[in-house]
Amino acid sequence: MNINGLTRTIGLIGNPVEHTLSPVIHNNISKRMDIDSVYVPFRVEADGLDKAINGAYELNILGLNVTVPHKNAVKEFLVDIDGAARDIGAVNTLVRDESKHGYKGYNTDYMGLERQIKEDGIELSGRTVAILGAGGAAKAVTYMCIKNGASKIYILNRTIDKARQIAEDMYGLLNNDTSLYNSFCDSSKETDKDNMLIKDIVVDRISSKEYIIPISLNDNNVITEDNLIAFQATSIGLSPNIDKVVIEDKEFYKKIAVGVDLIYNPATTKFMKLVNENGGKAYNALKMLLYQGVAAYELWHKISVPQEIIEEVYLELKRSVYPKDNIVLIGFMGSGKSTVGKALAERASMNFIDSDEYIENKAGMSIADIFEKMGEDEFRRIETETLIELRDNLSNTVLATGGGMPLRRENAILLKEIGRVFYLTAANRVIYDRVKEDTKRPLLFCDDPYSKICDLMKERRPLYEKACDVKVDTNSNDLEEVLAAIS
Ligand code: NAP
């Protein structure tokens, strides 16, 4: 990162901010898009909020995220507010507005969740929704469900008055000319059965107040519908209290077709496990966090972040939230992955896996036979399936990979999810000297193996470099030197 006089500052205000993941999102987008911008968290006390915002403007700060406890209080220090943020009553993003000499507030939390559910193929239109919780997040979820055409919404909370308050707030918005009312009318679709507009059905329910139904968590059995879309928006189940969930009753989970837990740590919460065990499909909301950040970044820099960059940033986010203690070695044949991997595993008391051997054991035949009998496509499928299995199960392991493994983008992403990736490099001539007597390298069965190595390396080197975290030079053939560079 090269900070200079033109570098634009963006950041976060909240308290506490020490464990925020937002720098991972924003600084990675800037790095990958070559945008001269740096993201910094600032701890701001409640009684200093106005001074912090005025000071930020005077310091030419381009934009800020806002987190607890300032998401509501910040509204009074803004020069403008987006319609959805006004409706939800919470602001998590400030965008500099030179013409008004201050910041405009947005709520990108709900935009992030909306983008996640679209990407996960969850269609809310015409569906009955159950929202667990009635805090700030639950309010944004309720808003997003109405906006996207849900036909009925239950809000279940320990403190029922808070659920009632959200329902009242939303009825108020739906009975007035608000941003929510307008977008709700726009998004209304026909139902399959009788060609009725969902809006017409819902308008009836709104007038009789049977559209948003607040209930106590203990009364969840009053929900008679099944095929529910459920959102878990309480703070229960968050790591380290991973065995907790606000509703234990299996009958409730049998009614859920799709469950989204706003908690993303652990990756699979108890709520998600119960949804899965009872036949539903469950998601956590790490993508919501990603996309609220992407939406803020796009507002600040007035750009659209390409999908490929979003995927790379998501990978870095996952690596920060779910860190793995594995080591992955990649590189061309003869780069020393097996030798180095075994020595490293022994020295560090880690397990060792050679991915080619692992695949051969799993398939019950050699890789050459898999190629011959099943074809290359099938081999690539097995390779990717194996990496998914290893990603979900490996710990404290050194994984040496086949030379072609990281060449596919999908595999390169999985390898980084498995652990820290080291690329063992060596000059073409050094590789040739190491493998020239080896008779088990089908790729080199040709008249001029050295030229073949040069051609393959030209193609593969940039892909290895992209797939790794660290490059390790093995030209010296000095094992100790290589091990020192990795540990
Ligand atoms: P909040 O305003 O503090 O609300 C907390 C909610 O949890 C309330 O409904 C509260 O019920 C309920 N709750 C707390 N302790 C409970 C208990 N012992 N038993 C039953 N219910 C309990 O928090 P929030 O901002 O809405 O956040 C809720 C969750 O969403 C948090 O875990 C947060 O990390 C997550 N979140 C995720 C994202 C994301 O990007 N993925 C974004 C925002 C929030 P009462 O009203 O009865 O106290």
Coordinates of C-alpha atoms and ligand atoms in Angstrom, one line a residue:
M1 CA 0.0 0.0 0.0
N2 CA 1.5 3.3 -1.1
I3 CA -0.2 6.1 0.9
N4 CA 0.4 9.5 -0.6
G5 CA -1.2 13.0 -0.7
L6 CA -3.9 11.8 -3.0
T7 CA -5.0 8.7 -1.1
R8 CA -8.7 9.0 -0.1
T9 CA -9.5 7.9 3.4
I10 CA -12.7 5.9 4.2
G11 CA -13.4 4.2 7.5
L12 CA -15.6 3.0 10.3
I13 CA -16.9 4.8 13.4
G14 CA -18.3 2.8 16.3
N15 CA -17.4 1.5 19.7
P16 CA -15.9 -1.1 19.9
V17 CA -14.2 -1.3 16.5
E18 CA -11.2 -3.5 17.4
H19 CA -12.6 -6.7 15.9
T20 CA -14.1 -5.3 12.8
L21 CA -13.8 -7.2 9.5
S22 CA -14.6 -4.2 7.3
P23 CA -10.9 -3.4 6.6
V24 CA -10.6 -6.8 5.0
I25 CA -13.4 -6.0 2.6
H26 CA -12.5 -2.4 1.7
N27 CA -8.7 -2.5 1.6
N28 CA -8.9 -5.7 -0.5
I29 CA -11.2 -4.0 -3.0
S30 CA -8.9 -1.0 -3.2
K31 CA -5.8 -3.2 -3.7
R32 CA -7.4 -5.4 -6.4
M33 CA -9.0 -2.5 -8.3
D34 CA -5.9 -0.3 -7.9
I35 CA -7.9 2.4 -6.2
D36 CA -5.9 4.9 -4.1
S37 CA -7.9 4.6 -0.9
V38 CA -7.4 3.3 2.6
Y39 CA -9.9 2.1 5.1
V40 CA -9.3 2.8 8.8
P41 CA -11.5 2.0 11.9
F42 CA -12.0 4.9 14.4
R43 CA -13.3 4.3 17.9
V44 CA -15.8 7.1 18.7
E45 CA -17.6 7.6 22.0
A46 CA -21.3 8.4 22.0
D47 CA -20.8 11.9 23.3
G48 CA -18.2 12.7 20.6
L49 CA -20.3 11.6 17.6
D50 CA -21.1 15.0 16.3
K51 CA -17.5 16.2 16.6
A52 CA -16.3 13.0 14.9
I53 CA -18.6 13.5 11.9
N54 CA -17.8 17.2 11.5
G55 CA -14.1 16.5 12.0
A56 CA -14.3 13.7 9.4
Y57 CA -15.8 16.1 6.9
E58 CA -13.1 18.7 7.6
L59 CA -10.4 16.0 7.2
N60 CA -11.8 15.4 3.7
I61 CA -12.8 11.8 4.6
L62 CA -14.7 10.4 1.6
G63 CA -17.1 8.1 3.5
L64 CA -17.7 6.2 6.7
N65 CA -19.4 3.1 7.9
V66 CA -21.3 3.4 11.1
T67 CA -21.7 0.5 13.6
V68 CA -23.0 0.0 17.1
P69 CA -23.9 2.1 19.1
H70 CA -24.2 5.0 16.6
K71 CA -26.5 3.6 13.8
N72 CA -29.5 5.6 15.1
A73 CA -27.9 8.6 16.7
V74 CA -25.9 9.4 13.7
K75 CA -29.0 10.5 11.7
E76 CA -29.2 13.9 13.5
F77 CA -25.8 14.9 12.2
L78 CA -26.4 14.2 8.5
V79 CA -27.2 16.7 5.7
D80 CA -29.4 14.1 3.8
I81 CA -30.7 10.6 4.2
D82 CA -31.7 7.9 1.7
G83 CA -35.3 6.9 1.8
A84 CA -34.7 3.3 2.8
A85 CA -32.4 4.4 5.7
R86 CA -35.0 6.8 6.8
D87 CA -37.7 4.1 6.7
I88 CA -35.6 1.6 8.6
G89 CA -34.4 4.2 11.0
A90 CA -30.8 3.2 11.0
V91 CA -27.8 4.4 9.0
N92 CA -24.6 2.3 8.5
T93 CA -23.0 4.3 5.6
L94 CA -22.1 8.0 5.2
V95 CA -21.4 9.3 1.8
R96 CA -19.6 12.7 1.4
D97 CA -21.8 15.4 -0.3
E98 CA -19.7 18.4 -1.2
S99 CA -22.7 20.4 -2.3
K100 CA -24.3 20.2 1.1
H101 CA -21.1 20.3 3.0
G102 CA -21.7 17.1 5.0
Y103 CA -22.7 13.4 4.7
K104 CA -25.7 11.6 3.3
G105 CA -26.8 8.5 5.2
Y106 CA -27.6 5.1 3.7
N107 CA -28.5 1.7 5.1
T108 CA -26.4 -0.9 3.1
D109 CA -27.2 -3.7 5.7
Y110 CA -30.5 -4.3 4.1
M111 CA -29.0 -4.0 0.6
G112 CA -26.4 -6.6 1.5
L113 CA -29.0 -9.1 2.7
E114 CA -31.1 -8.4 -0.4
R115 CA -28.1 -9.1 -2.7
Q116 CA -27.2 -12.2 -0.7
I117 CA -30.6 -13.8 -1.0
K118 CA -30.8 -13.0 -4.7
E119 CA -27.5 -14.7 -5.2
D120 CA -28.5 -17.7 -3.2
G121 CA -31.7 -18.0 -5.3
I122 CA -34.1 -17.2 -2.5
E123 CA -37.3 -15.7 -3.9
L124 CA -39.4 -13.9 -1.3
S125 CA -42.3 -12.9 -3.5
G126 CA -45.5 -14.5 -2.3
R127 CA -43.8 -16.3 0.6
T128 CA -44.6 -16.5 4.3
V129 CA -41.6 -15.4 6.4
A130 CA -40.7 -15.9 10.0
I131 CA -38.2 -13.5 11.5
L132 CA -36.6 -14.4 14.9
G133 CA -35.6 -11.3 16.7
A134 CA -36.8 -7.7 16.8
G135 CA -33.6 -5.7 17.1
G136 CA -32.0 -3.4 14.5
A137 CA -31.1 -6.3 12.2
A138 CA -34.6 -7.8 12.3
K139 CA -36.1 -4.4 11.4
A140 CA -33.9 -4.3 8.2
V141 CA -34.9 -7.9 7.4
T142 CA -38.6 -7.1 7.8
Y143 CA -38.2 -4.1 5.5
M144 CA -36.3 -6.2 2.9
C145 CA -39.0 -8.9 3.0
I146 CA -41.8 -6.4 2.5
K147 CA -39.9 -4.7 -0.3
N148 CA -39.4 -8.0 -2.0
G149 CA -43.1 -9.0 -1.9
A150 CA -43.4 -11.4 1.0
S151 CA -47.1 -12.2 1.5
K152 CA -47.1 -12.6 5.3
I153 CA -44.5 -11.9 8.0
Y154 CA -44.2 -13.3 11.5
I155 CA -41.9 -11.5 13.9
L156 CA -41.0 -13.7 16.9
N157 CA -39.2 -12.1 19.8
R158 CA -38.5 -12.7 23.5
T159 CA -39.7 -9.2 24.2
I160 CA -43.0 -9.0 22.2
D161 CA -43.3 -5.2 22.5
K162 CA -40.3 -4.8 20.3
A163 CA -41.8 -7.0 17.6
R164 CA -45.1 -5.1 17.9
Q165 CA -43.1 -1.8 17.5
I166 CA -41.5 -3.0 14.2
A167 CA -45.0 -4.1 12.9
E168 CA -46.4 -0.7 13.8
D169 CA -43.5 1.1 12.2
M170 CA -43.9 -0.9 9.0
Y171 CA -47.7 -0.5 8.9
G172 CA -47.1 3.2 9.2
L173 CA -44.7 3.2 6.3
L174 CA -47.1 1.1 4.1
N175 CA -49.9 3.5 4.8
N176 CA -48.0 6.6 3.7
D177 CA -46.1 7.7 0.6
T178 CA -42.7 6.4 1.7
S179 CA -39.8 4.8 -0.1
L180 CA -41.1 1.3 1.2
Y181 CA -44.6 1.9 0.0
N182 CA -43.4 2.8 -3.5
S183 CA -41.0 0.0 -3.9
F184 CA -43.5 -2.5 -2.5
C185 CA -46.0 -1.4 -5.2
D186 CA -43.3 -1.7 -7.9
S187 CA -42.1 -5.2 -6.9
S188 CA -45.6 -6.8 -6.6
K189 CA -46.0 -9.8 -8.8
E190 CA -48.9 -12.0 -9.7
T191 CA -49.5 -15.2 -7.7
D192 CA -49.4 -18.4 -9.7
K193 CA -52.8 -19.7 -8.6
D194 CA -55.3 -17.1 -9.4
N195 CA -53.5 -14.3 -11.2
M196 CA -54.1 -12.0 -8.3
L197 CA -51.4 -9.4 -7.5
I198 CA -49.6 -10.2 -4.3
K199 CA -50.0 -6.5 -3.6
D200 CA -53.8 -6.8 -3.6
I201 CA -53.7 -9.8 -1.2
V202 CA -51.3 -7.9 1.1
V203 CA -53.2 -4.7 1.0
D204 CA -56.2 -6.5 2.5
R205 CA -54.0 -8.0 5.1
I206 CA -52.4 -4.6 5.9
S207 CA -55.7 -3.0 6.5
S208 CA -56.7 -5.8 8.9
K209 CA -53.2 -5.9 10.4
E210 CA -52.8 -9.5 9.5
Y211 CA -49.8 -9.0 7.4
I212 CA -47.0 -8.5 10.0
I213 CA -47.8 -10.6 13.0
P214 CA -45.8 -10.1 16.2
I215 CA -45.6 -13.1 18.5
S216 CA -43.6 -14.3 21.4
L217 CA -40.9 -16.9 20.7
N218 CA -42.7 -19.3 23.0
D219 CA -45.9 -19.1 20.9
N220 CA -44.2 -20.2 17.7
N221 CA -46.7 -23.0 17.3
V222 CA -49.4 -20.5 16.3
I223 CA -47.7 -20.4 12.9
T224 CA -49.8 -22.9 10.8
E225 CA -48.1 -22.3 7.4
D226 CA -45.2 -24.5 6.3
N227 CA -42.7 -23.9 3.5
L228 CA -41.5 -20.9 5.5
I229 CA -38.5 -18.7 4.8
A230 CA -37.0 -18.0 8.2
F231 CA -34.4 -15.4 9.2
Q232 CA -32.5 -15.8 12.5
A233 CA -31.8 -12.2 13.6
T234 CA -31.2 -12.6 17.3
S235 CA -27.7 -12.5 18.8
I236 CA -28.1 -16.1 20.1
G237 CA -25.9 -18.8 18.7
L238 CA -22.9 -16.5 18.1
S239 CA -19.5 -17.9 18.8
P240 CA -18.4 -19.0 21.5
N241 CA -22.1 -19.8 22.5
I242 CA -22.5 -22.1 19.5
D243 CA -24.9 -24.6 21.2
K244 CA -27.6 -22.0 21.7
V245 CA -30.7 -21.2 19.7
V246 CA -33.9 -19.3 20.6
I247 CA -36.3 -22.0 19.5
E248 CA -35.5 -25.6 20.2
D249 CA -38.8 -27.2 19.1
K250 CA -38.2 -29.5 16.1
E251 CA -41.9 -28.9 15.0
F252 CA -41.0 -25.3 14.2
Y253 CA -38.0 -26.3 12.0
K254 CA -40.1 -28.8 10.1
K255 CA -42.1 -25.9 8.7
I256 CA -38.9 -24.1 7.4
A257 CA -38.0 -24.6 3.7
V258 CA -35.1 -22.0 3.8
G259 CA -33.4 -20.6 6.8
V260 CA -30.9 -17.7 6.9
D261 CA -29.0 -17.0 10.0
L262 CA -27.6 -13.5 10.2
I263 CA -24.8 -14.9 12.4
Y264 CA -21.9 -16.1 10.3
N265 CA -19.5 -17.2 13.1
P266 CA -19.7 -20.2 13.5
A267 CA -20.1 -21.0 9.8
T268 CA -22.9 -23.4 10.6
T269 CA -24.9 -22.3 13.6
K270 CA -27.2 -24.4 15.7
F271 CA -30.2 -22.8 13.9
M272 CA -28.8 -23.8 10.6
K273 CA -28.1 -27.4 11.8
L274 CA -31.8 -27.6 13.0
V275 CA -33.0 -26.3 9.6
N276 CA -30.9 -28.8 7.7
E277 CA -31.8 -31.7 10.0
N278 CA -35.5 -31.1 9.4
G279 CA -35.3 -31.0 5.6
G280 CA -34.7 -27.3 4.9
K281 CA -31.8 -25.5 3.3
A282 CA -29.7 -23.2 5.5
Y283 CA -27.4 -20.3 4.9
N284 CA -25.3 -18.1 7.1
A285 CA -25.1 -14.4 6.3
L286 CA -21.4 -13.8 5.7
K287 CA -22.3 -12.6 2.2
M288 CA -24.6 -10.0 3.8
L289 CA -21.6 -8.6 5.5
L290 CA -19.6 -8.7 2.2
Y291 CA -22.3 -7.1 0.2
Q292 CA -23.1 -4.3 2.7
G293 CA -19.4 -3.4 2.3
V294 CA -19.4 -3.7 -1.4
A295 CA -22.6 -1.5 -1.6
A296 CA -20.9 1.1 0.6
Y297 CA -17.7 1.0 -1.4
E298 CA -19.7 1.5 -4.6
L299 CA -21.5 4.5 -3.1
W300 CA -18.2 6.1 -1.9
H301 CA -16.2 5.6 -5.1
K302 CA -19.1 5.8 -7.6
I303 CA -18.0 2.6 -9.3
S304 CA -19.3 -0.9 -9.7
V305 CA -17.1 -3.7 -8.2
P306 CA -16.7 -6.5 -10.8
Q307 CA -18.0 -9.9 -9.7
E308 CA -14.5 -11.6 -10.0
I309 CA -13.1 -9.1 -7.5
I310 CA -16.1 -9.6 -5.2
E311 CA -15.3 -13.4 -5.2
E312 CA -11.7 -12.8 -4.4
V313 CA -12.6 -10.4 -1.5
Y314 CA -15.2 -13.0 -0.3
L315 CA -12.4 -15.5 -0.1
E316 CA -10.2 -13.2 2.0
L317 CA -13.2 -12.5 4.2
K318 CA -13.8 -16.2 4.8
R319 CA -10.1 -16.7 5.5
S320 CA -10.3 -14.0 8.2
V321 CA -13.4 -15.3 9.8
Y322 CA -12.6 -19.0 9.6
P323 CA -8.8 -19.2 9.8
K324 CA -7.3 -22.6 9.1
D325 CA -4.0 -24.0 10.4
N326 CA -3.2 -26.0 7.3
I327 CA -0.3 -25.4 4.9
V328 CA -0.7 -26.0 1.2
L329 CA 2.2 -26.5 -1.2
I330 CA 1.8 -25.8 -4.9
G331 CA 4.2 -25.8 -7.8
F332 CA 5.4 -27.5 -10.9
M333 CA 6.5 -31.2 -10.9
G334 CA 10.0 -31.4 -9.3
S335 CA 9.5 -28.3 -7.3
G336 CA 9.9 -30.4 -4.1
K337 CA 6.3 -30.3 -2.8
S338 CA 6.4 -33.9 -1.4
T339 CA 9.9 -33.8 0.0
V340 CA 9.4 -30.4 1.6
G341 CA 5.8 -31.3 2.7
K342 CA 6.9 -34.5 4.5
A343 CA 9.8 -32.8 6.3
L344 CA 7.7 -29.8 7.3
A345 CA 4.9 -32.1 8.7
E346 CA 7.4 -34.1 10.7
R347 CA 9.1 -31.0 12.1
A348 CA 5.9 -29.2 13.0
S349 CA 4.1 -32.4 14.2
M350 CA 1.5 -32.0 11.5
N351 CA -0.2 -34.5 9.3
F352 CA 0.8 -34.9 5.6
I353 CA -1.4 -35.5 2.6
D354 CA -0.3 -35.8 -1.0
S355 CA -3.4 -34.8 -3.0
D356 CA -2.6 -37.2 -5.9
E357 CA -2.2 -40.2 -3.6
Y358 CA -5.4 -39.2 -1.8
I359 CA -7.3 -39.1 -5.0
E360 CA -5.8 -42.4 -6.1
N361 CA -6.8 -44.1 -2.8
K362 CA -10.3 -42.6 -3.1
A363 CA -10.9 -43.7 -6.7
G364 CA -9.1 -47.1 -6.2
M365 CA -7.0 -46.5 -9.3
S366 CA -4.0 -44.5 -10.5
I367 CA -4.4 -41.0 -11.9
A368 CA -3.2 -42.3 -15.3
D369 CA -6.0 -44.9 -15.2
I370 CA -8.6 -42.3 -14.1
F371 CA -7.6 -40.2 -17.1
E372 CA -7.7 -43.2 -19.5
K373 CA -10.9 -44.8 -18.2
M374 CA -13.0 -41.8 -17.1
G375 CA -11.5 -38.9 -19.1
E376 CA -10.0 -35.6 -18.0
D377 CA -13.4 -33.9 -17.1
E378 CA -14.2 -36.6 -14.6
F379 CA -10.7 -36.3 -13.1
R380 CA -11.1 -32.6 -12.7
R381 CA -14.5 -33.2 -11.1
I382 CA -13.0 -35.6 -8.6
E383 CA -10.2 -33.2 -7.9
T384 CA -12.6 -30.3 -7.1
E385 CA -14.8 -32.7 -5.0
T386 CA -11.7 -33.8 -3.1
L387 CA -10.7 -30.2 -2.3
I388 CA -14.2 -29.4 -1.0
E389 CA -13.9 -32.5 1.3
L390 CA -10.5 -31.5 2.4
R391 CA -11.5 -27.9 3.0
D392 CA -14.4 -29.0 5.3
N393 CA -12.3 -31.6 7.2
L394 CA -8.6 -30.8 7.3
S395 CA -6.8 -29.3 10.2
N396 CA -3.1 -29.2 11.2
T397 CA -2.1 -30.7 7.9
V398 CA 0.5 -30.1 5.2
L399 CA -1.1 -30.7 1.8
A400 CA 1.1 -31.2 -1.2
T401 CA -0.8 -30.8 -4.4
G402 CA -0.6 -32.2 -7.9
G403 CA 1.2 -29.7 -10.3
G404 CA -2.1 -29.1 -12.3
M405 CA -4.3 -28.6 -9.2
P406 CA -4.2 -24.8 -8.8
L407 CA -4.6 -24.1 -12.6
R408 CA -8.4 -24.0 -12.4
R409 CA -9.7 -20.9 -10.7
E410 CA -12.2 -22.9 -8.7
N411 CA -9.5 -25.1 -7.3
A412 CA -7.2 -22.1 -6.6
I413 CA -10.0 -20.6 -4.5
L414 CA -10.5 -23.9 -2.6
L415 CA -6.8 -24.2 -1.9
K416 CA -6.7 -20.8 -0.2
E417 CA -9.8 -21.8 1.8
I418 CA -7.9 -24.9 3.0
G419 CA -4.8 -23.0 4.3
R420 CA -1.9 -20.7 3.6
V421 CA -0.6 -21.4 0.1
F422 CA 3.1 -21.6 -0.6
Y423 CA 4.3 -21.7 -4.2
L424 CA 7.6 -23.6 -4.4
T425 CA 9.5 -22.1 -7.4
A426 CA 12.6 -23.2 -9.3
A427 CA 14.2 -22.2 -12.6
N428 CA 13.3 -24.4 -15.6
R429 CA 16.8 -25.8 -15.8
V430 CA 16.8 -26.8 -12.1
I431 CA 13.4 -28.5 -12.5
Y432 CA 14.7 -30.3 -15.6
D433 CA 17.8 -31.6 -13.7
R434 CA 15.6 -32.8 -10.9
V435 CA 13.1 -34.8 -13.1
K436 CA 15.1 -35.9 -16.1
E437 CA 15.8 -39.4 -14.8
D438 CA 12.3 -39.8 -13.5
T439 CA 10.3 -42.3 -15.7
K440 CA 6.9 -41.7 -14.0
R441 CA 6.2 -38.3 -15.5
P442 CA 3.9 -38.8 -18.5
L443 CA 3.9 -35.1 -19.3
L444 CA 7.6 -35.4 -20.1
F445 CA 7.4 -38.5 -22.4
C446 CA 8.5 -36.5 -25.5
D447 CA 11.6 -35.8 -27.6
D448 CA 12.5 -32.6 -25.9
P449 CA 11.4 -32.6 -22.3
Y450 CA 13.3 -29.4 -21.4
S451 CA 11.4 -27.4 -24.0
K452 CA 8.2 -29.0 -22.8
I453 CA 9.0 -27.8 -19.2
C454 CA 9.7 -24.3 -20.6
D455 CA 6.4 -24.2 -22.5
L456 CA 4.3 -25.5 -19.5
M457 CA 6.0 -23.1 -17.1
K458 CA 5.3 -20.1 -19.3
E459 CA 1.6 -21.0 -19.1
R460 CA 1.5 -22.0 -15.5
R461 CA 3.8 -19.6 -13.7
P462 CA 1.3 -16.7 -13.6
L463 CA -1.5 -19.0 -12.4
Y464 CA 0.7 -20.4 -9.6
E465 CA 1.6 -16.8 -8.6
K466 CA -2.0 -15.8 -8.5
A467 CA -3.0 -18.9 -6.5
C468 CA -0.3 -18.4 -3.8
D469 CA 0.1 -16.3 -0.6
V470 CA 3.9 -16.7 -0.5
K471 CA 6.5 -17.6 -3.1
V472 CA 9.4 -19.8 -1.9
D473 CA 12.6 -20.1 -3.9
T474 CA 13.9 -23.7 -4.0
N475 CA 16.7 -23.3 -6.5
S476 CA 19.4 -23.8 -3.8
N477 CA 18.2 -27.4 -3.2
D478 CA 18.7 -26.6 0.5
L479 CA 15.9 -28.2 2.4
E480 CA 16.6 -26.2 5.7
E481 CA 16.5 -22.9 3.8
V482 CA 13.1 -23.8 2.2
L483 CA 11.7 -25.0 5.6
A484 CA 12.8 -21.8 7.2
A485 CA 11.0 -19.8 4.5
I486 CA 7.8 -21.6 5.2
S487 CA 7.6 -21.8 8.9
Ligands
NAP1 P1 -29.9 -6.1 18.7 O1 -30.5 -4.9 18.1 O2 -29.1 -6.0 20.0 O3 -31.0 -7.2 18.9 C1 -30.8 -8.4 19.5 C2 -31.9 -9.4 19.3 O4 -31.5 -10.7 20.0 C3 -33.2 -9.0 20.0 O5 -34.3 -9.4 19.3 C4 -33.1 -9.7 21.4 O6 -34.4 -9.9 22.0 C5 -32.5 -11.0 21.0 N1 -31.9 -11.6 22.1 C6 -30.8 -11.3 22.8 N2 -30.6 -12.1 23.8 C7 -31.6 -13.0 23.8 C8 -31.9 -14.1 24.6 N3 -31.2 -14.5 25.6 N4 -33.0 -14.9 24.3 C9 -33.8 -14.5 23.2 N5 -33.6 -13.5 22.4 C10 -32.5 -12.7 22.7 O7 -28.9 -6.8 17.6 P2 -28.9 -6.7 16.0 O8 -28.1 -5.5 15.6 O9 -30.4 -6.8 15.6 O10 -28.2 -8.0 15.6 C11 -28.7 -9.3 15.7 C12 -27.8 -10.3 15.2 O11 -27.6 -10.1 13.8 C13 -26.4 -10.2 15.8 O12 -25.9 -11.5 16.1 C14 -25.5 -9.6 14.7 O13 -24.2 -10.1 14.7 C15 -26.2 -10.1 13.4 N6 -26.0 -9.2 12.3 C16 -25.4 -9.7 11.2 C17 -25.1 -8.9 10.1 C18 -24.4 -9.5 8.9 O14 -23.8 -8.7 8.1 N7 -24.4 -10.8 8.7 C19 -25.6 -7.6 10.1 C20 -26.2 -7.1 11.2 C21 -26.4 -7.9 12.3 P3 -35.0 -8.9 23.0 O15 -35.6 -7.8 22.2 O16 -36.0 -9.7 23.7 O17 -33.9 -8.4 23.9

